[in-house]
XYZ file of C-alpha atoms in Angstrom:
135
model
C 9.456 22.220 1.510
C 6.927 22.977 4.064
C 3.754 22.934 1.338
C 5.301 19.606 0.272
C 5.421 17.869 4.033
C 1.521 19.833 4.821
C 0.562 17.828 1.219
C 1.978 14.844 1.598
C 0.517 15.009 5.382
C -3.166 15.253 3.978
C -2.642 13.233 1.566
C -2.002 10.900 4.372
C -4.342 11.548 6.571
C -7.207 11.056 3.506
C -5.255 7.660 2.717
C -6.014 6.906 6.363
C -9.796 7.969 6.652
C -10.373 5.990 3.475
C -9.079 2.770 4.904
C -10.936 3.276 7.791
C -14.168 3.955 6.314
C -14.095 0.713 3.987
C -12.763 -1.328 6.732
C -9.702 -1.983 5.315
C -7.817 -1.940 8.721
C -9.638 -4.919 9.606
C -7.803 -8.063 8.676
C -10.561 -10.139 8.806
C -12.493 -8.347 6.092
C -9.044 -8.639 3.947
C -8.666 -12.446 4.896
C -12.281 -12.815 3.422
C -11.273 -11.369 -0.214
C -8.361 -13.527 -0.007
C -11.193 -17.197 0.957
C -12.762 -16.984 -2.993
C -13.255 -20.297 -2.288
C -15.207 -19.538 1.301
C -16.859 -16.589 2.447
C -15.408 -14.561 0.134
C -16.078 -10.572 0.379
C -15.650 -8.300 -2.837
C -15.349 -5.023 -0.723
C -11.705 -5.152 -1.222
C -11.752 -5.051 -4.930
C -14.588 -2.206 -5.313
C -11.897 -0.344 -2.464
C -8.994 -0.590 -5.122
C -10.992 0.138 -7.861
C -12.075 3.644 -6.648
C -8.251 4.000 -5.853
C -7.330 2.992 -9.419
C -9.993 4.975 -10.788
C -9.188 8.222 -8.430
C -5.264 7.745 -9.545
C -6.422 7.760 -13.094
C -7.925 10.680 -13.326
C -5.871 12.465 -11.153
C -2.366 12.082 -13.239
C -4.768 12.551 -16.986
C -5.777 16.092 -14.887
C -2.053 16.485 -13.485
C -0.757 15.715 -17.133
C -3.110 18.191 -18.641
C -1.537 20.927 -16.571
C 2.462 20.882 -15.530
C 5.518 18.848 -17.712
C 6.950 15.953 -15.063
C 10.883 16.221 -14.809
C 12.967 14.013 -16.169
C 13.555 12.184 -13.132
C 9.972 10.829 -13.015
C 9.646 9.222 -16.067
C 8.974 5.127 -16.228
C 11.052 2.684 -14.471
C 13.277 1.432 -17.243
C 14.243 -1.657 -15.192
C 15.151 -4.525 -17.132
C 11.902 -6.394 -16.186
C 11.247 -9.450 -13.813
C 14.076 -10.828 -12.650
C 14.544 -13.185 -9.120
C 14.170 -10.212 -6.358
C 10.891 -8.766 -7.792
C 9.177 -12.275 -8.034
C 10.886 -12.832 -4.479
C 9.817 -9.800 -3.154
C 6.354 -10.406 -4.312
C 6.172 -13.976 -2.746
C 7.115 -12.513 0.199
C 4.729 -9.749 0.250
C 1.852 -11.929 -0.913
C 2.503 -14.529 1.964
C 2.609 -11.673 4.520
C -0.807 -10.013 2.994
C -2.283 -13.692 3.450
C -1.071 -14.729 6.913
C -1.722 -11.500 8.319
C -4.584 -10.085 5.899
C -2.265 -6.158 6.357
C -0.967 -4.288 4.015
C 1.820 -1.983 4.714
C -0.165 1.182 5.045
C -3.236 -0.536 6.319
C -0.820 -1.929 9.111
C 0.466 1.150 10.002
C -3.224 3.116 10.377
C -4.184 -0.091 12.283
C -1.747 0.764 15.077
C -4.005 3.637 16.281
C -6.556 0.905 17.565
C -3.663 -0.668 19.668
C -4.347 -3.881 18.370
C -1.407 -6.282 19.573
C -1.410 -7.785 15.799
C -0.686 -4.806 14.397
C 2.487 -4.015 16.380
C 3.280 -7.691 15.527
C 3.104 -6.930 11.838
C 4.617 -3.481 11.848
C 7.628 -4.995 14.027
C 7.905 -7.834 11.400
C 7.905 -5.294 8.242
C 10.342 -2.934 10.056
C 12.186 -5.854 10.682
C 12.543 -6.670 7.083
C 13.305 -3.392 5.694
C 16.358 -3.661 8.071
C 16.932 -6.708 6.255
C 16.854 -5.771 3.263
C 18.606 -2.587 3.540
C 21.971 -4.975 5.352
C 22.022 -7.351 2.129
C 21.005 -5.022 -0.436
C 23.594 -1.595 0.619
């Protein structure tokens, strides 16, 4: 349990650094990937595509070398339905009014930034939500 928390920890704390190197806590810089009709910014997409590419290779190396359980095979949901389109409408709105991500939001708070408590309150907020009308 312990090697899983100190993983998961780093893990963390490299998510972290990484958004702070590219700027990603920086809503502005989000806001301008988001204005492709402005000044628009591409740093956002060469950000997720050295995430994509990192999580690529990472699970063909993990793959290589242990069998996953059971438990953590695909999603075998029965596709789209209203919540996940909801959800995503949601999310997307939030991303564009606020330019914050989840994660980004939460790494964000270390700067103190009254915004960022904003957001995080908000997103609590709707987890609580969520977790009242969907037990």
């Amino acid at each position: 349990m312990l090697s899983k928390n100190l993983s998961a920890g780093f893990s963390g704390l490299i998510f972290g650094f990484g958004l702070t190197v590219s700027q990603m806590l920086n809503p502005a810089k989000v806001l301008n990937f988001l204005d492709v009709a402005g000044d628009w910014d591409p740093s956002l997409a060469l950000v997720m595509l050295g995430a994509l590419s990192t999580l690529g290779l990472s699970r063909l190396w993990i793959r290589k070398r242990v069998e996953l359980p059971a438990q953590s095979q695909p999603n075998t949901s029965p596709g789209i339905d209203r919540q996940l389109l909801l959800g995503a409408a949601i999310f997307g709105m939030g991303w564009g009014l606020s330019g914050f991500c989840p994660g980004p939001a939460l790494a964000s708070l270390t700067y103190g930034l009254s915004h960022s408590f904003v957001f995080v309150t908000a997103m609590f907020s709707g987890f609580t939500l969520f977790k009242i009308y969907n037990p």
